[in-house]
Short mmCIF file of C-alpha atoms in Angstrom, two decimals:
data_model
loop_
_atom_site.label_atom_id
_atom_site.label_comp_id
_atom_site.label_asym_id
_atom_site.label_seq_id
_atom_site.Cartn_x
_atom_site.Cartn_y
_atom_site.Cartn_z
CA MET A 1 50.88 0.97 23.25
CA TYR A 2 50.42 -2.63 24.38
CA ASP A 3 47.44 -1.72 26.58
CA LEU A 4 45.74 0.14 23.72
CA ILE A 5 46.33 -2.82 21.39
CA GLU A 6 44.71 -5.09 23.96
CA GLN A 7 41.75 -2.72 24.32
CA ALA A 8 41.24 -2.73 20.55
CA ARG A 9 41.64 -6.51 20.38
CA SER A 10 39.10 -6.97 23.16
CA VAL A 11 36.50 -4.72 21.50
CA ILE A 12 36.90 -6.54 18.19
CA ALA A 13 37.02 -10.05 19.71
CA GLY A 14 33.75 -9.37 21.53
CA ARG A 15 31.93 -8.74 18.25
CA ILE A 16 33.31 -11.22 15.71
CA LEU A 17 32.13 -14.71 14.76
CA VAL A 18 35.45 -16.11 13.49
CA GLN A 19 39.04 -15.60 14.58
CA PRO A 20 40.98 -14.21 11.61
CA LYS A 21 44.20 -15.80 10.42
CA VAL A 22 44.78 -13.59 7.38
CA GLY A 23 44.87 -9.80 7.48
CA LEU A 24 44.09 -7.76 4.37
CA ILE A 25 44.82 -4.06 4.04
CA LEU A 26 42.57 -2.93 1.22
CA GLY A 27 43.89 0.20 -0.45
CA SER A 28 42.25 2.61 -2.87
CA GLY A 29 39.63 0.95 -5.04
CA LEU A 30 39.67 -2.43 -3.31
CA GLY A 31 37.37 -1.84 -0.32
CA ASP A 32 34.50 -3.64 -2.07
CA LEU A 33 36.49 -6.89 -1.93
CA ALA A 34 35.35 -7.25 1.69
CA ASP A 35 31.72 -7.30 0.51
CA ASP A 36 32.31 -10.93 -0.48
CA LEU A 37 33.12 -12.07 3.07
CA GLU A 38 30.72 -14.67 4.47
CA GLN A 39 29.52 -14.43 8.08
CA ALA A 40 30.96 -10.92 8.03
CA VAL A 41 30.95 -8.57 10.96
CA VAL A 42 31.75 -4.96 10.06
CA ILE A 43 33.11 -2.65 12.75
CA PRO A 44 33.57 1.09 12.06
CA TYR A 45 37.03 2.37 12.98
CA ALA A 46 35.29 4.90 15.26
CA ASP A 47 34.28 1.96 17.51
CA ILE A 48 37.83 0.61 17.84
CA PRO A 49 40.20 2.20 20.37
CA GLY A 50 43.30 3.64 18.69
CA PHE A 51 41.87 3.62 15.16
CA HIS A 52 41.35 6.84 13.19
CA ALA A 53 38.94 7.72 10.40
CA PRO A 54 40.75 7.71 7.04
CA LYS A 55 40.86 11.03 5.21
CA VAL A 56 41.47 9.60 1.74
CA PRO A 57 38.35 9.41 -0.47
CA GLY A 58 37.21 5.83 -0.98
CA HIS A 59 38.72 4.56 2.28
CA ARG A 60 35.67 3.51 4.28
CA GLY A 61 37.22 3.26 7.72
CA GLU A 62 35.85 -0.17 8.61
CA LEU A 63 37.19 -3.50 9.76
CA ALA A 64 35.34 -6.42 8.16
CA ILE A 65 35.94 -9.90 9.57
CA GLY A 66 34.52 -13.06 8.04
CA LEU A 67 35.26 -15.97 5.74
CA MET A 68 36.76 -15.70 2.25
CA ALA A 69 37.06 -19.04 0.46
CA ASP A 70 36.58 -20.69 3.88
CA GLN A 71 39.57 -18.78 5.31
CA PRO A 72 39.02 -16.48 8.32
CA VAL A 73 40.01 -12.99 7.16
CA ALA A 74 40.20 -9.53 8.72
CA ALA A 75 39.98 -6.81 6.07
CA LEU A 76 40.92 -3.21 6.84
CA ARG A 77 38.82 -1.08 4.49
CA GLY A 78 41.06 1.93 4.25
CA ARG A 79 43.93 3.18 6.33
CA PHE A 80 45.31 6.36 7.77
CA HIS A 81 48.61 7.61 6.43
CA PHE A 82 51.83 9.16 7.68
CA TYR A 83 51.41 12.02 5.20
CA GLU A 84 48.09 12.89 6.85
CA GLY A 85 49.98 13.79 10.02
CA TYR A 86 49.72 10.53 11.94
CA SER A 87 52.80 9.12 13.66
CA MET A 88 54.42 5.89 12.49
CA GLN A 89 53.13 4.26 15.69
CA GLU A 90 49.56 5.30 14.80
CA VAL A 91 49.91 4.23 11.16
CA THR A 92 51.18 0.77 12.11
CA PHE A 93 48.74 0.31 15.00
CA PRO A 94 46.07 -1.59 12.99
CA VAL A 95 48.69 -4.14 11.87
CA ARG A 96 49.65 -4.74 15.50
CA VAL A 97 45.97 -5.24 16.33
CA LEU A 98 45.60 -7.75 13.47
CA LYS A 99 48.54 -9.68 14.93
CA ALA A 100 46.95 -9.59 18.39
CA LEU A 101 43.74 -11.00 16.87
CA GLY A 102 45.65 -13.99 15.51
CA CYS A 103 46.53 -12.97 11.95
CA ASP A 104 49.82 -14.59 10.98
CA THR A 105 49.63 -13.62 7.30
CA LEU A 106 49.29 -10.04 6.07
CA ILE A 107 48.43 -9.03 2.51
CA VAL A 108 48.85 -5.32 1.84
CA THR A 109 47.41 -3.55 -1.20
CA ASN A 110 47.67 0.05 -2.31
CA ALA A 111 47.67 2.37 -5.28
CA ALA A 112 51.10 3.81 -6.03
CA GLY A 113 52.96 5.70 -8.68
CA GLY A 114 55.82 4.20 -10.61
CA LEU A 115 59.03 5.07 -12.38
CA ARG A 116 58.85 2.54 -15.22
CA PRO A 117 57.76 4.31 -18.43
CA ASP A 118 56.80 0.96 -20.00
CA TRP A 119 54.20 0.25 -17.29
CA GLN A 120 50.63 1.55 -17.45
CA VAL A 121 48.28 3.03 -14.86
CA GLY A 122 46.37 0.11 -13.39
CA ASP A 123 49.13 -2.47 -13.80
CA MET A 124 49.37 -4.85 -10.86
CA MET A 125 52.73 -5.25 -9.18
CA ARG A 126 53.87 -7.74 -6.60
CA ILE A 127 56.46 -6.26 -4.29
CA SER A 128 59.74 -8.17 -4.41
CA ASP A 129 61.50 -5.90 -1.92
CA GLN A 130 60.95 -2.59 -0.20
CA ILE A 131 62.82 0.57 0.69
CA PHE A 132 61.49 2.54 3.64
CA LEU A 133 62.93 6.04 3.16
CA PRO A 134 61.20 7.76 6.13
CA GLY A 135 62.81 5.17 8.43
CA MET A 136 66.21 6.24 7.19
CA ALA A 137 65.36 9.78 8.32
CA GLY A 138 64.33 8.68 11.82
CA TYR A 139 60.60 8.27 11.23
CA HIS A 140 60.28 4.63 12.12
CA PRO A 141 57.65 2.62 14.01
CA LEU A 142 60.43 0.94 16.04
CA ARG A 143 61.72 4.28 17.33
CA GLY A 144 61.30 4.92 21.03
CA GLU A 145 61.06 2.61 23.98
CA ASN A 146 60.66 -1.06 23.05
CA ASP A 147 57.95 -3.21 24.62
CA ASP A 148 59.11 -6.83 24.45
CA ARG A 149 55.47 -7.99 24.55
CA LEU A 150 55.15 -6.59 21.01
CA GLY A 151 58.28 -8.27 19.70
CA PRO A 152 62.04 -7.83 19.61
CA ARG A 153 63.72 -4.46 19.36
CA PHE A 154 65.02 -5.20 15.87
CA PRO A 155 62.81 -7.81 14.19
CA GLY A 156 64.28 -9.73 11.30
CA VAL A 157 62.88 -9.00 7.87
CA VAL A 158 64.30 -12.03 6.10
CA GLY A 159 61.31 -13.90 4.77
CA ALA A 160 59.03 -10.86 4.91
CA PHE A 161 57.69 -11.93 1.52
CA ASP A 162 56.39 -15.49 1.87
CA HIS A 163 57.67 -17.70 -0.96
CA GLU A 164 54.46 -19.75 -1.10
CA LEU A 165 52.31 -16.63 -1.42
CA VAL A 166 54.66 -15.25 -4.07
CA SER A 167 54.28 -18.47 -6.10
CA LEU A 168 50.53 -18.47 -5.57
CA SER A 169 50.22 -14.85 -6.76
CA ARG A 170 52.08 -15.74 -9.95
CA GLU A 171 49.92 -18.83 -10.54
CA VAL A 172 46.65 -16.97 -9.97
CA ALA A 173 47.69 -14.08 -12.23
CA ALA A 174 48.66 -16.51 -14.99
CA ALA A 175 45.40 -18.45 -14.62
CA GLN A 176 43.44 -15.18 -14.84
CA GLY A 177 45.42 -14.00 -17.85
CA THR A 178 46.62 -11.00 -15.86
CA THR A 179 50.07 -9.50 -16.22
CA LEU A 180 51.67 -9.35 -12.79
CA ARG A 181 54.60 -6.98 -12.64
CA GLU A 182 57.29 -7.37 -10.00
CA GLY A 183 59.32 -4.57 -8.52
CA VAL A 184 60.75 -2.78 -5.53
CA TYR A 185 58.36 -0.59 -3.53
CA CYS A 186 59.80 2.61 -2.13
CA MET A 187 57.78 4.20 0.66
CA LEU A 188 58.08 7.99 0.76
CA ALA A 189 56.76 10.34 3.41
CA GLY A 190 54.34 11.88 0.91
CA PRO A 191 51.99 13.23 -0.08
CA ALA A 192 53.86 14.06 -3.30
#
């Protein structure tokens, strides 16, 4: 996998104007956010080794890299999912490529269902913790032979949710007059 990550990194690095520090995964309905990037370079997933075309409507299948509020950002416009038949290694591949490009912060967005009857469709929720149910059944991106060049066999997850970004998300939501829910995200295999 390391060699394929390097191939993808090389293709992307040869086309971009800025080196990204922040990675954004733009889920359903948020792909247009990348339209606001300055000095943007847009690369179709079809041009990037190891990337697949998303099958979900509204997921464009593009990587946009540029400046957002003077910060170098790489925005994945759409993703491919485990429930579409891709392996966990394939699904997590773009995140590994973002890391190889220099992204040390990752902001993930998505549309998801919920169990709280008092919440409404369209409510925004910041994830306070996560439960990865497919991993408990053996479907895990860390399964298989480990390549130390990609990180330790069992990476720590303490601090996975950056306290400064958590505080910032609360401040921005309050300043915008937006209710920001907080809850635990449970990833299921899907598609149900």
